[in-house]
XYZ file of C-alpha atoms in Angstrom:
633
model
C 75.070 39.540 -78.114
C 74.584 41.707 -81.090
C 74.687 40.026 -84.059
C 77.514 41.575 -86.670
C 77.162 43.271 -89.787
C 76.693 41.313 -92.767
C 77.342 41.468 -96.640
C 77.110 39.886 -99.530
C 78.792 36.665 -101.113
C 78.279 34.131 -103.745
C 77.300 30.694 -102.818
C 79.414 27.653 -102.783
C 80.408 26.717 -106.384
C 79.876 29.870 -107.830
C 83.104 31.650 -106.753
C 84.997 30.777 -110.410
C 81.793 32.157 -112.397
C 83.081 34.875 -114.332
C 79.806 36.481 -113.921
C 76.672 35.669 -112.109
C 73.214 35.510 -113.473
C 70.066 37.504 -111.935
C 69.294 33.507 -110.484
C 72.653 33.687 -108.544
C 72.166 37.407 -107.163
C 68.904 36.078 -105.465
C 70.941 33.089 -104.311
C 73.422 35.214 -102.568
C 73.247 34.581 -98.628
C 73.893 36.718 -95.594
C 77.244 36.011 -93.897
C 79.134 37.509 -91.192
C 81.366 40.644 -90.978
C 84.359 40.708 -88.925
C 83.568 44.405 -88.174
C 81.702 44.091 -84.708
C 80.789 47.795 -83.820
C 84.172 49.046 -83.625
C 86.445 45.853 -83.618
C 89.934 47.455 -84.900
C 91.176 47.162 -88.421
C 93.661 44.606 -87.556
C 91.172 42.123 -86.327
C 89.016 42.560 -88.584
C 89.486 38.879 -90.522
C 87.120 36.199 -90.824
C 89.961 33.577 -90.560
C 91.809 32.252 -87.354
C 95.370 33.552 -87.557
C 97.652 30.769 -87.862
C 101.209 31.010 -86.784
C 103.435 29.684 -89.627
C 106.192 27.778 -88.163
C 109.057 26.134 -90.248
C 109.847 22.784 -89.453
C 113.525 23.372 -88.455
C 111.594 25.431 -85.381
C 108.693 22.589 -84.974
C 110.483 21.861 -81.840
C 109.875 25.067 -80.077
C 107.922 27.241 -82.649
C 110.959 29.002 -83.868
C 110.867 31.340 -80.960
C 113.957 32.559 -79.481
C 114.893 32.259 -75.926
C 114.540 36.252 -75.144
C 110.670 35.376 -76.526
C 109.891 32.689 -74.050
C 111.101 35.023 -71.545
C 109.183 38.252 -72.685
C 106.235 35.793 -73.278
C 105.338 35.971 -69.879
C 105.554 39.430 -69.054
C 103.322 40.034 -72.289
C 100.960 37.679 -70.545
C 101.041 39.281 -67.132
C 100.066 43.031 -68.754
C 97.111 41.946 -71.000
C 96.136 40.234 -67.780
C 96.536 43.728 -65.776
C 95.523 45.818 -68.238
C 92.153 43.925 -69.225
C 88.407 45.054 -68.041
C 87.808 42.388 -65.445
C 90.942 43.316 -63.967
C 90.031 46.703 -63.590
C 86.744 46.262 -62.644
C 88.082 43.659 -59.867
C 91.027 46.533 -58.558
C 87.710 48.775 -58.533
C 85.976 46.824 -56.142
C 88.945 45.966 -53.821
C 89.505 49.460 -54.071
C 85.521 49.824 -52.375
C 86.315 46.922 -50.268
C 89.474 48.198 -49.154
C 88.277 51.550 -47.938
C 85.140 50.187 -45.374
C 87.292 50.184 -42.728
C 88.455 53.334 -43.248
C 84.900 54.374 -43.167
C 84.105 52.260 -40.141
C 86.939 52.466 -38.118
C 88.196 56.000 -36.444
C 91.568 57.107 -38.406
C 94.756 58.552 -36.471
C 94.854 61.166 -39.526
C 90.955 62.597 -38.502
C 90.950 62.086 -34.523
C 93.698 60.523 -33.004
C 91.561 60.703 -29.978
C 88.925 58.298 -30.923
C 91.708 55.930 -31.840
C 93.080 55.544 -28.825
C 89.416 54.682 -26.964
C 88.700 52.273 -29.310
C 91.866 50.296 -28.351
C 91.604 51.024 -24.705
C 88.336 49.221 -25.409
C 89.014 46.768 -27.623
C 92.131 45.196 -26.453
C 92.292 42.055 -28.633
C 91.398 43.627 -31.856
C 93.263 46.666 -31.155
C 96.933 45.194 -31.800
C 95.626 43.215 -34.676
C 93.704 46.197 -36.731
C 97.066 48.105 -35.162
C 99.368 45.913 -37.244
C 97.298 45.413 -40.266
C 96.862 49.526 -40.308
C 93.324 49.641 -40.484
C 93.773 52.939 -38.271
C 94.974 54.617 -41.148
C 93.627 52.564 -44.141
C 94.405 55.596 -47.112
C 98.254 55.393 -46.319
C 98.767 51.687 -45.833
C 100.885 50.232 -48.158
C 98.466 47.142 -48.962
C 95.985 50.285 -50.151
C 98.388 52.061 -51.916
C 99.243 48.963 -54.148
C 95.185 48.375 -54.825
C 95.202 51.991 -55.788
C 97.961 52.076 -58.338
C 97.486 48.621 -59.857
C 93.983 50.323 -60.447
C 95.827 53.085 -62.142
C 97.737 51.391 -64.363
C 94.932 48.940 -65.435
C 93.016 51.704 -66.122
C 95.565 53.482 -68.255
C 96.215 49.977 -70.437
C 92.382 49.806 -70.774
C 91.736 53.208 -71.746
C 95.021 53.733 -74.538
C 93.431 50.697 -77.374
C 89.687 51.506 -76.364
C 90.558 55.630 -77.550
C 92.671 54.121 -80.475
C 89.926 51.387 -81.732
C 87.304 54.941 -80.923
C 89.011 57.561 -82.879
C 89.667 55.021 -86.086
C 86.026 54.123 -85.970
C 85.428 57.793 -85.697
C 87.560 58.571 -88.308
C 86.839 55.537 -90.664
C 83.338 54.729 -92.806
C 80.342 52.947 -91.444
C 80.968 48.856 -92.651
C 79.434 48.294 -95.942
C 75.995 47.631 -96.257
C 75.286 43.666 -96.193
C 73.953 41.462 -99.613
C 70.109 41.993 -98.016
C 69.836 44.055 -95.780
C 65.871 43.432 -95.869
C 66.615 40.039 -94.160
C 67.420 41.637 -90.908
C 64.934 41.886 -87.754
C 62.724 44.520 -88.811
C 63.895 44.988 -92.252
C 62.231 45.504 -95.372
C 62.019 45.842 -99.277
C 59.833 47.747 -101.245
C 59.498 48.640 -104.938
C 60.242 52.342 -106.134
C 59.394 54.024 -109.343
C 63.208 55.904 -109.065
C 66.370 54.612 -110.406
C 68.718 52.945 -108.296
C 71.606 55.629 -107.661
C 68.414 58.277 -106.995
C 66.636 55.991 -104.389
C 70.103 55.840 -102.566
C 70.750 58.970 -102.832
C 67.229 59.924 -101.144
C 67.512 57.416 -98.842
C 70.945 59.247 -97.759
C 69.372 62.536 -97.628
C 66.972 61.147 -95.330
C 69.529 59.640 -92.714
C 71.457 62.693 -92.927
C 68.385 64.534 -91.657
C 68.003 62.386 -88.981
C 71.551 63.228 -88.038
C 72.959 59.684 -89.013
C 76.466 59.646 -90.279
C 76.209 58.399 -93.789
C 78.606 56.394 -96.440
C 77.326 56.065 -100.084
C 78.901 53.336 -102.350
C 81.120 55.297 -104.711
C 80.572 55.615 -108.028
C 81.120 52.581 -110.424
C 80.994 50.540 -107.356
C 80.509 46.633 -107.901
C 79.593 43.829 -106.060
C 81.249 40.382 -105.996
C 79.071 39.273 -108.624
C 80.027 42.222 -110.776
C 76.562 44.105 -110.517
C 76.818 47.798 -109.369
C 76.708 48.144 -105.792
C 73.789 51.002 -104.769
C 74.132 51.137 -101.301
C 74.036 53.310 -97.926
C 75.410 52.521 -94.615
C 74.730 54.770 -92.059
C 75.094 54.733 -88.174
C 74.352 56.737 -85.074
C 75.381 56.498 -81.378
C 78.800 56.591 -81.164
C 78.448 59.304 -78.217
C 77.621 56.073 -76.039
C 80.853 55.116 -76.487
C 82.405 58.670 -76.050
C 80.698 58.878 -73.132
C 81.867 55.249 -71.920
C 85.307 56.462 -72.959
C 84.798 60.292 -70.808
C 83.627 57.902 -67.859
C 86.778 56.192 -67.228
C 88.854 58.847 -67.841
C 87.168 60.884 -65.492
C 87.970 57.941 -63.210
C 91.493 57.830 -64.123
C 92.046 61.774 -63.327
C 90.208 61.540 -60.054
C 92.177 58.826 -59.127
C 95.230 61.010 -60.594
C 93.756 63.969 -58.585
C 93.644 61.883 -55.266
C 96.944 60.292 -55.603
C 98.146 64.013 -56.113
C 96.265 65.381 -53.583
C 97.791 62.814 -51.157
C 101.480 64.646 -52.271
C 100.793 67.717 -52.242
C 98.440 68.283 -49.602
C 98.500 67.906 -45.633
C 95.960 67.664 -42.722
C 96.680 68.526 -39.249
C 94.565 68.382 -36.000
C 94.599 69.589 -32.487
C 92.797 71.034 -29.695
C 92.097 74.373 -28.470
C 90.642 75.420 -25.612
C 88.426 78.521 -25.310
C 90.325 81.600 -25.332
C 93.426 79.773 -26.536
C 94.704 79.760 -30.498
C 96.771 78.169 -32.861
C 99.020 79.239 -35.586
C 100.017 77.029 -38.755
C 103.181 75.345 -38.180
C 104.004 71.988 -37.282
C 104.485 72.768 -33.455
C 100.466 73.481 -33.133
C 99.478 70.600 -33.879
C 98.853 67.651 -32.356
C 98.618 65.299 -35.055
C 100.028 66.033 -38.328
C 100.164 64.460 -41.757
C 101.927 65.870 -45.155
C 102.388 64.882 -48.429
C 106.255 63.746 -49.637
C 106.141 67.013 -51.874
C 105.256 69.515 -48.472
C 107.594 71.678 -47.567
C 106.753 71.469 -43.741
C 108.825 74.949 -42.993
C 106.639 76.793 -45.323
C 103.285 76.220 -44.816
C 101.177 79.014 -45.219
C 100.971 81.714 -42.379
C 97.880 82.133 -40.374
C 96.450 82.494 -37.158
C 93.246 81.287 -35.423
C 91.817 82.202 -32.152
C 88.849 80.636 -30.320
C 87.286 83.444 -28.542
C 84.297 81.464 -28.004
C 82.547 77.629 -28.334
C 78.779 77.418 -27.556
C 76.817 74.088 -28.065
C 72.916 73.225 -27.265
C 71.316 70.200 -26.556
C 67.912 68.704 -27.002
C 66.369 67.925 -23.655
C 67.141 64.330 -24.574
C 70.437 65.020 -24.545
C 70.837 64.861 -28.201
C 73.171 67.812 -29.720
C 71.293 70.585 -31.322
C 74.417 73.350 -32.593
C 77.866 73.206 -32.330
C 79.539 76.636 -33.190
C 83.041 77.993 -32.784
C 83.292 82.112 -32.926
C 86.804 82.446 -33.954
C 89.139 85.492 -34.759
C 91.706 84.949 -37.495
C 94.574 86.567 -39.769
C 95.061 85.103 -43.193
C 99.134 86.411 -42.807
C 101.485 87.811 -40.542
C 100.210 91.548 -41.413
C 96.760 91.032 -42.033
C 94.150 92.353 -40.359
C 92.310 90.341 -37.734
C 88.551 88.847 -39.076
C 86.022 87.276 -37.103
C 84.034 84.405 -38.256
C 81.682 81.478 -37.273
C 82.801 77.956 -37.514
C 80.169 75.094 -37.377
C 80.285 71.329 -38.771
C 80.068 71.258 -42.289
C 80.867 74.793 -42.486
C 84.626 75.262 -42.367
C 86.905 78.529 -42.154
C 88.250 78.509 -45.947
C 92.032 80.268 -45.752
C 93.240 79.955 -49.430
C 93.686 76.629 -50.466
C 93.060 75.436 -46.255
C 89.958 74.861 -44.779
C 89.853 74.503 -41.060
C 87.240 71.877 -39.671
C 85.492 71.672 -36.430
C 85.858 68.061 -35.761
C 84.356 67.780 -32.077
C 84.799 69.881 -28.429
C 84.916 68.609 -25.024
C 85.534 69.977 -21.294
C 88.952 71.256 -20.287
C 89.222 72.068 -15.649
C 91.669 74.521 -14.549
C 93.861 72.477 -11.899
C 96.034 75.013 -9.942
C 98.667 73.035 -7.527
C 99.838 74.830 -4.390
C 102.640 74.458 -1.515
C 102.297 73.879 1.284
C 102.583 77.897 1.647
C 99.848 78.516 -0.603
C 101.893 79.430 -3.443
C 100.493 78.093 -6.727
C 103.539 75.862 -8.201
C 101.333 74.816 -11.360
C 98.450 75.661 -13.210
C 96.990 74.834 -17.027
C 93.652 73.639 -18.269
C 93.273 69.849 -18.809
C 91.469 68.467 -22.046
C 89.412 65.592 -20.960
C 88.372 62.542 -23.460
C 84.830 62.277 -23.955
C 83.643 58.501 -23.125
C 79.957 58.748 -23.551
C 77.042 60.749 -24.915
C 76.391 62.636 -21.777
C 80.027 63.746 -21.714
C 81.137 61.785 -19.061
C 84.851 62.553 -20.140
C 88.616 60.919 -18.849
C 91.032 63.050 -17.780
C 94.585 62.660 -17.005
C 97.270 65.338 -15.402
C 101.053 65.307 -15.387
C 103.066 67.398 -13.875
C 106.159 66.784 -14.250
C 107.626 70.011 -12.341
C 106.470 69.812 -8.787
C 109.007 70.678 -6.871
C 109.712 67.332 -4.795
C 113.168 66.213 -4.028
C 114.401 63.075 -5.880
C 115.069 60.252 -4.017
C 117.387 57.286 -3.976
C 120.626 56.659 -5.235
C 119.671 56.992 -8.866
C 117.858 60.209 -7.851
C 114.511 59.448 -9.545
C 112.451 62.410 -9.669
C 109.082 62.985 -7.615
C 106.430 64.127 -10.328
C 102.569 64.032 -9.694
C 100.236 62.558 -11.500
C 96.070 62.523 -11.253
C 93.762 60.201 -12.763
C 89.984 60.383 -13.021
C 86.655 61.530 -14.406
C 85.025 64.342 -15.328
C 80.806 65.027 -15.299
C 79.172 68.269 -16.426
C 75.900 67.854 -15.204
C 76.500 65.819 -11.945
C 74.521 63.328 -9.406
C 75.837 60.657 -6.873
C 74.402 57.587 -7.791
C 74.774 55.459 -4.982
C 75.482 52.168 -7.370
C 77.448 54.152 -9.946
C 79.219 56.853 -7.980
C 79.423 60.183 -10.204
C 77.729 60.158 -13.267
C 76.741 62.838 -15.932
C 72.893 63.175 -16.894
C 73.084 65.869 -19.509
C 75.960 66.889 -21.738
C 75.940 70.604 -20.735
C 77.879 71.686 -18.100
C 75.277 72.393 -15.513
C 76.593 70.954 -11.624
C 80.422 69.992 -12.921
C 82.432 67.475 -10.889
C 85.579 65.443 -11.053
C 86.879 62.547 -9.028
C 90.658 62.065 -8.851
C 92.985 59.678 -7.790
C 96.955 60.622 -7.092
C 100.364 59.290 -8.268
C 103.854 60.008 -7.001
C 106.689 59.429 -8.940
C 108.526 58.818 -12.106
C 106.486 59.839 -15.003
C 108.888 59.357 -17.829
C 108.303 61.904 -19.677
C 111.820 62.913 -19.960
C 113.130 60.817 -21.556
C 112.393 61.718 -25.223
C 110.190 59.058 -25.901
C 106.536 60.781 -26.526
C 103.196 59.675 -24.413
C 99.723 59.340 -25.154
C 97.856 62.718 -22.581
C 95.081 60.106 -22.011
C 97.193 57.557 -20.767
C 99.145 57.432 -17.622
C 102.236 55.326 -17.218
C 101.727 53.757 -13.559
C 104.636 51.376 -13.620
C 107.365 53.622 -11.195
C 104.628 55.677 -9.543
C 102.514 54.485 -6.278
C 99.204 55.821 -5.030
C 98.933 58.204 -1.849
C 95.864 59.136 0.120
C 94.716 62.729 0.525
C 92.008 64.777 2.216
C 88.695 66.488 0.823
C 85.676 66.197 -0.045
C 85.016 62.732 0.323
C 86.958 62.127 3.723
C 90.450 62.258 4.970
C 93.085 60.323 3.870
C 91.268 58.247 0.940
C 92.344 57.149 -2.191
C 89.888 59.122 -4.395
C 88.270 62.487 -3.647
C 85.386 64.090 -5.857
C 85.657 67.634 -6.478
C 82.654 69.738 -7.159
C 83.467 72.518 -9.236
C 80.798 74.827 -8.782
C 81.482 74.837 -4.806
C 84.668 76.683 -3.675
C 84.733 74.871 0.030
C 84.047 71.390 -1.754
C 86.375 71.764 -4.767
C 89.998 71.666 -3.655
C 92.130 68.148 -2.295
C 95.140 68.510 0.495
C 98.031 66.788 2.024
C 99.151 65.963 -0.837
C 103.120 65.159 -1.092
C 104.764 67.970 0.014
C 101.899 69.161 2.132
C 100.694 70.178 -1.565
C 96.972 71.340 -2.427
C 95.178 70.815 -6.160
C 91.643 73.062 -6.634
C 90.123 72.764 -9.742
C 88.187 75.426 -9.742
C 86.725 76.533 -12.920
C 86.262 75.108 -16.631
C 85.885 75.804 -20.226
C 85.021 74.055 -23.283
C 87.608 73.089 -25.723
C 87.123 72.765 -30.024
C 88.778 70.171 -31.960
C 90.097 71.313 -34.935
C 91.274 69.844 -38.585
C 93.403 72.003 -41.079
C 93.116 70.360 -44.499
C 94.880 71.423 -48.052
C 93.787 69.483 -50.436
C 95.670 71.223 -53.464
C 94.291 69.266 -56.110
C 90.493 69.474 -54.776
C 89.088 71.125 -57.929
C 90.947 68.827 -60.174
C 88.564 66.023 -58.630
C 85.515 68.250 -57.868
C 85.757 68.473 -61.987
C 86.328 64.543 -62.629
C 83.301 64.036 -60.435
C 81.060 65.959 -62.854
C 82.746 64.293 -65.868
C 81.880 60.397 -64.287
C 78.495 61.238 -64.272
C 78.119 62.905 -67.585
C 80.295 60.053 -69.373
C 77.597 57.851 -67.197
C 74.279 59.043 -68.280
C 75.555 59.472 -71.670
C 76.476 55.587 -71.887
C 73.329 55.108 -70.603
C 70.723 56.791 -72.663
C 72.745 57.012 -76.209
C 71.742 53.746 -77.978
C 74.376 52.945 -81.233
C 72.572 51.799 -83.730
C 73.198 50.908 -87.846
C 71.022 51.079 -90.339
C 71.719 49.633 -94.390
C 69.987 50.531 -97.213
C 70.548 49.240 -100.885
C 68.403 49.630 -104.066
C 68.275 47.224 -107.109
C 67.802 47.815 -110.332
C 63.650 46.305 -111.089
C 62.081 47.479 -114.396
C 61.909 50.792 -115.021
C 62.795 51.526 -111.362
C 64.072 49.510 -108.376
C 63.866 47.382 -105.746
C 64.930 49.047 -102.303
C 65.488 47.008 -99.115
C 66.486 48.526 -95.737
C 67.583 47.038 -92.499
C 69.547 48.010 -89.339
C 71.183 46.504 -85.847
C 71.269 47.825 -82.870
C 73.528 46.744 -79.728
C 71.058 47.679 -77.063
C 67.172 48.655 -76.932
C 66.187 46.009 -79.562
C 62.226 47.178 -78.907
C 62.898 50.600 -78.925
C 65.301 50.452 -82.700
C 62.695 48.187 -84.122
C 60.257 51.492 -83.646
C 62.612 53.437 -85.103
C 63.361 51.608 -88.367
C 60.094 51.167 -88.787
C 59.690 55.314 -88.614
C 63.199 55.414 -90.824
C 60.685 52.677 -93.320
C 57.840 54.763 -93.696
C 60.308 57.909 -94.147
C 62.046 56.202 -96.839
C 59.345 54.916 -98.422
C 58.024 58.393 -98.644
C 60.899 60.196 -99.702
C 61.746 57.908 -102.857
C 57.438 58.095 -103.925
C 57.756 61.711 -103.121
C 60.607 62.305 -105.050
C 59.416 60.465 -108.366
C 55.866 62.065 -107.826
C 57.504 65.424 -107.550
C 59.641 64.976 -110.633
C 56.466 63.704 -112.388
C 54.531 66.696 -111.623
C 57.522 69.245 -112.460
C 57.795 67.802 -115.855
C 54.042 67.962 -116.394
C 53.896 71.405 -115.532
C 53.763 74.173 -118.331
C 56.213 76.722 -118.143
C 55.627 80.269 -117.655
C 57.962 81.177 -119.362
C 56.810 79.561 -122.830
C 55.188 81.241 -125.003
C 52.942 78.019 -125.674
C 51.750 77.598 -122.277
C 49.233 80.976 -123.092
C 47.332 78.806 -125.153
C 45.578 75.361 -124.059
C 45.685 74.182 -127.546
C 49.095 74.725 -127.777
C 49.048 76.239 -131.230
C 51.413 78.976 -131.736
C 50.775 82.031 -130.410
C 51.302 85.488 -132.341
C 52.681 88.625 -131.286
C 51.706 91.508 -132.552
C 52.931 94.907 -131.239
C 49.786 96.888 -132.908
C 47.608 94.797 -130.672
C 45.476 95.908 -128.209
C 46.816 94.309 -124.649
C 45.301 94.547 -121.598
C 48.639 94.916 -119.815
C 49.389 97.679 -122.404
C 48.558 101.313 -121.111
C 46.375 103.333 -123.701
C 47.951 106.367 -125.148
């Protein structure tokens, strides 16, 4: 801890002198200040306060029943609104967000959600119910965060007050002897006290210090005149302490705004397919309270094309999405390149590419060879080779109901998809490489009630089995089996029959599909800008060092008696070097100064008549003299 600033008092017994002898000024010691770098005015005591109580209120300290009750509250906010506290919210606020970091997030892809708790089923639930699948909008979060916000706020309001009166007030008075400090010194000077402080303040100035001289007809407690300068430098550390959290306050603002204001949808598009920006594109969507859902901003995208490249690992080498796009419902259509990291910016939108996958064509046929259904499938990656689940519904068949309740017939099919295929004899089907090279897909079939009309929405990778049954067909693989495997790139091996209804599914093509995230973030620059300002306000704390310095001069024969000290709260090696430098300037600048006036008053004037001659008689004038500066006639 830095010691405090000092000054001067008389020692014990010598308070009722009415003046004090040359004996006593020596005698004088160095006490303590209550100013501490910056400690407000109203601290600023060297006594303990003590509460006067009268002694009809000895009971319970004269307080009134509405203070015991407010006491507590006061309590509770200088608890909240202290440093620890903040810096405590600050690192449950880090805490707080690893899961979101580790854990996938319904808001980013809903997808990877669902195969974490498909295969996690015990910790599923739990992180389900303690919403660790969306972490930035739980409500346990949202409490860190805004205790954190107003902490910071109480923090922030006295530290700018105590700043801007120490900004605005004068450096503490130099102490009784200053010389007795670490690194201080005293020295004798042939100039008079009030023109060795004044030097010395000319000095500091020039070194950019900000300076206080004792006033004129100042005294000391012993009644001596008081020849002093204070002076002190720094005071950006604590600016830039002060533009630190601040910066932290409006990014937190920012964020909290952004969260408002702002919305983030995602969804998935397969190649040749588009989306526009409403709520009914997307397949997961998330808005502030302030949205206005109806009026989000109009704009189209199209995936014309998704190309991706692998190492020969395996490992991904590009992802790109060539897209075609109208910023508004008249604008002209632009083409573009969307990659990772490299979003389509749309005003105040940017649209992500999150991920991409494999989506087959199924086309379902009667018994007549009519095709009764038909759509591309998105199938859920489950490892890096792209070995991907895939689940189709279709709820409009055309079987009969049956039974008394009429229960509709709908079809379902269940299985897995490989791009780059071989038939492992222990494993079945399984993908070597993640491009789609020799597709295939093995399904199994489901009859009967899907429930998906009954308003109550489903997960597309799931498949509720609990009213449907199995049912053989014929392929591929043999004749009436439970599972056939389709192979894509073969027309005669690619298509399953008798099927319920004497019904046919082929799956006989596929394409790749994009993931994408649309993200307004409103109040983006806001932060972008707060950013910036934490790390300025950081280095600047860092590197400024505050630091005092003292100097007061004496009156000692026919000159003085100058001592000089200084404190620092940080870098004690590196401010002893520089009041030794501020010493040796000093020093100079009061010999300097009495050598210069020495030598000004020894010089002869020009001007003087007298200083023509180095006897210093008189000199006459005489305009009938010949001169050598006067021009012949």
């Amino acid at each position: 801890m830095t010691p405090p600033s000092t000054s001067s008092t008389a020692t014990a017994g010598k308070t009722g002198a009415a003046a004090a002898s040359p004996t006593e000024v020596d005698a004088d010691e160095i006490v303590a200040q209550p100013d501490a770098f910056g400690v407000p005015a109203a601290r600023q005591t060297g006594l303990p306060a003590v509460a006067a109580t009268s002694p009809e209120g000895a009971a319970d300290g004269g307080r009134t029943s509405l203070a015991r009750l407010v006491d507590p509250v006061r309590r509770g906010w200088r608890v909240l609104t202290s440093m620890r506290t903040a810096l405590i919210l600050l690192f449950l606020l880090a805490v707080a967000a690893i899961p979101g970091s580790l854990l996938p997030q319904n808001n980013i892809n809903p997808i990877l959600v669902q195969r974490y708790r498909a295969n996690h089923p015990t910790l599923g639930p739990i992180f389900e119910r303690l919403s660790l699948f969306h972490v930035f909008s739980a409500p346990w979060f949202a409490a860190i965060y805004v205790l954190l916000f107003i902490s910071l706020i109480g923090c922030l309001w006295s530290r700018v007050r105590w700043h801007a009166q120490a900004l605005l007030g004068r450096p503490p008075a130099a102490p009784a002897r200053p010389g007795r400090l670490a690194g201080g010194s005293a020295f004798a000077s042939p100039l008079a006290p009030g023109e060795a402080t004044a030097a010395a303040a000319a000095m500091l100035r020039s070194r950019r210090f900000r300076v206080a001289i004792a006033a004129d007809g100042a005294t000391r407690p012993d009644g001596s005149p008081d020849h002093s300068v204070a002076a002190e430098k720094g005071y950006l550390r604590e600016t830039g302490n002060l533009v630190f959290h601040i910066a932290l306050m409006v990014l937190l603002l920012g964020v909290g705004l952004g969260s408002w204001y702002g919305y983030q949808g995602s969804m998935l598009v397969v190649q040749g397919d588009g989306f526009s920006n409403t709520l009914l594109s997307y397949d997961q969507f998330t808005a502030g309270a302030m949205v206005d859902t109806a009026n989000l901003r109009p704009y189209s995208v199209t995936l014309d094309k998704f190309s991706a490249s692998y190492q020969l690992s395996g490992e991904p080498k590009e992802f790109a999405a060539a897209v075609s796009y109208r910023t508004g419902l008249d604008s002209p259509v632009k083409k573009t390149v969307i990659k990772p990291n490299h979003p389509l910016v749309i005003g105040k939108d940017k649209v992500y590419l999150l991920g991409h996958g494999y989506a087959p064509h199924f086309v379902l046929r009667d018994k007549a060879g009519k095709v009764v259904w038909e759509s591309y499938v998105t199938c859920a990656q489950e490892d890096p080779n792209f070995r991907s689940l895939c689940v189709v519904k279709i709820p409009d068949a055309g079987l009969a109901p049956v039974g008394k309740l009429q229960t509709p017939q709908q079809l379902a099919f269940m299985g897995f998809f490989t791009p780059t295929t071989i038939d492992d004899p222990a494993q079945g089907l399984v993908s070597i490489y993640p491009a789609a090279a020799n597709p295939a897909i093995t399904l199994t079939g489901y009859v009967g009630n899907l429930h998906v009309n009954e308003g109550i929405p489903q997960n597309i990778y799931s498949l509720d089995t609990r009213d449907m049954k199995q049912f053989t067909s014929d392929g591929p693989t043999g004749n009436g089996v439970i599972s056939q495997a389709l192979w894509i790139g073969h027309a005669d091996e690619r298509t399953m029959t008798n099927l319920p209804g004497g019904m046919s599914l082929s799956v006989d093509g596929v394409r790749e599909y994009a993931q994408f995230q649309v993200k307004s973030d409103p109040t983006k620059d806001l932060v972008l800008v707060a950013a910036i300002a934490i790390i300025l306000g950081l280095i600047i704390s860092l590197r400024v060092r505050r630091r005092r310095v003292w100097v007061r001069a004496r009156a000692a024969g026919a000159g003085s008696t100058v001592e000089i000290g200084g404190l620092s709260r940080s870098d004690a090696e590196g401010f002893a070097a520089e009041l030794a430098s501020l010493t040796t300037q000093l020093r100079a600048a009061t010999t300097v100064t009495q050598d210069t006036a020495a030598q000004d008053s020894a010089r002869p004037n020009p001007a003087s008549p007298d200083a023509a001659r180095p006897d210093g008689a008189p000199s006459t004038t005489d305009e009938n003299a010949p001169s050598s500066n006067r021009r012949e006639p």
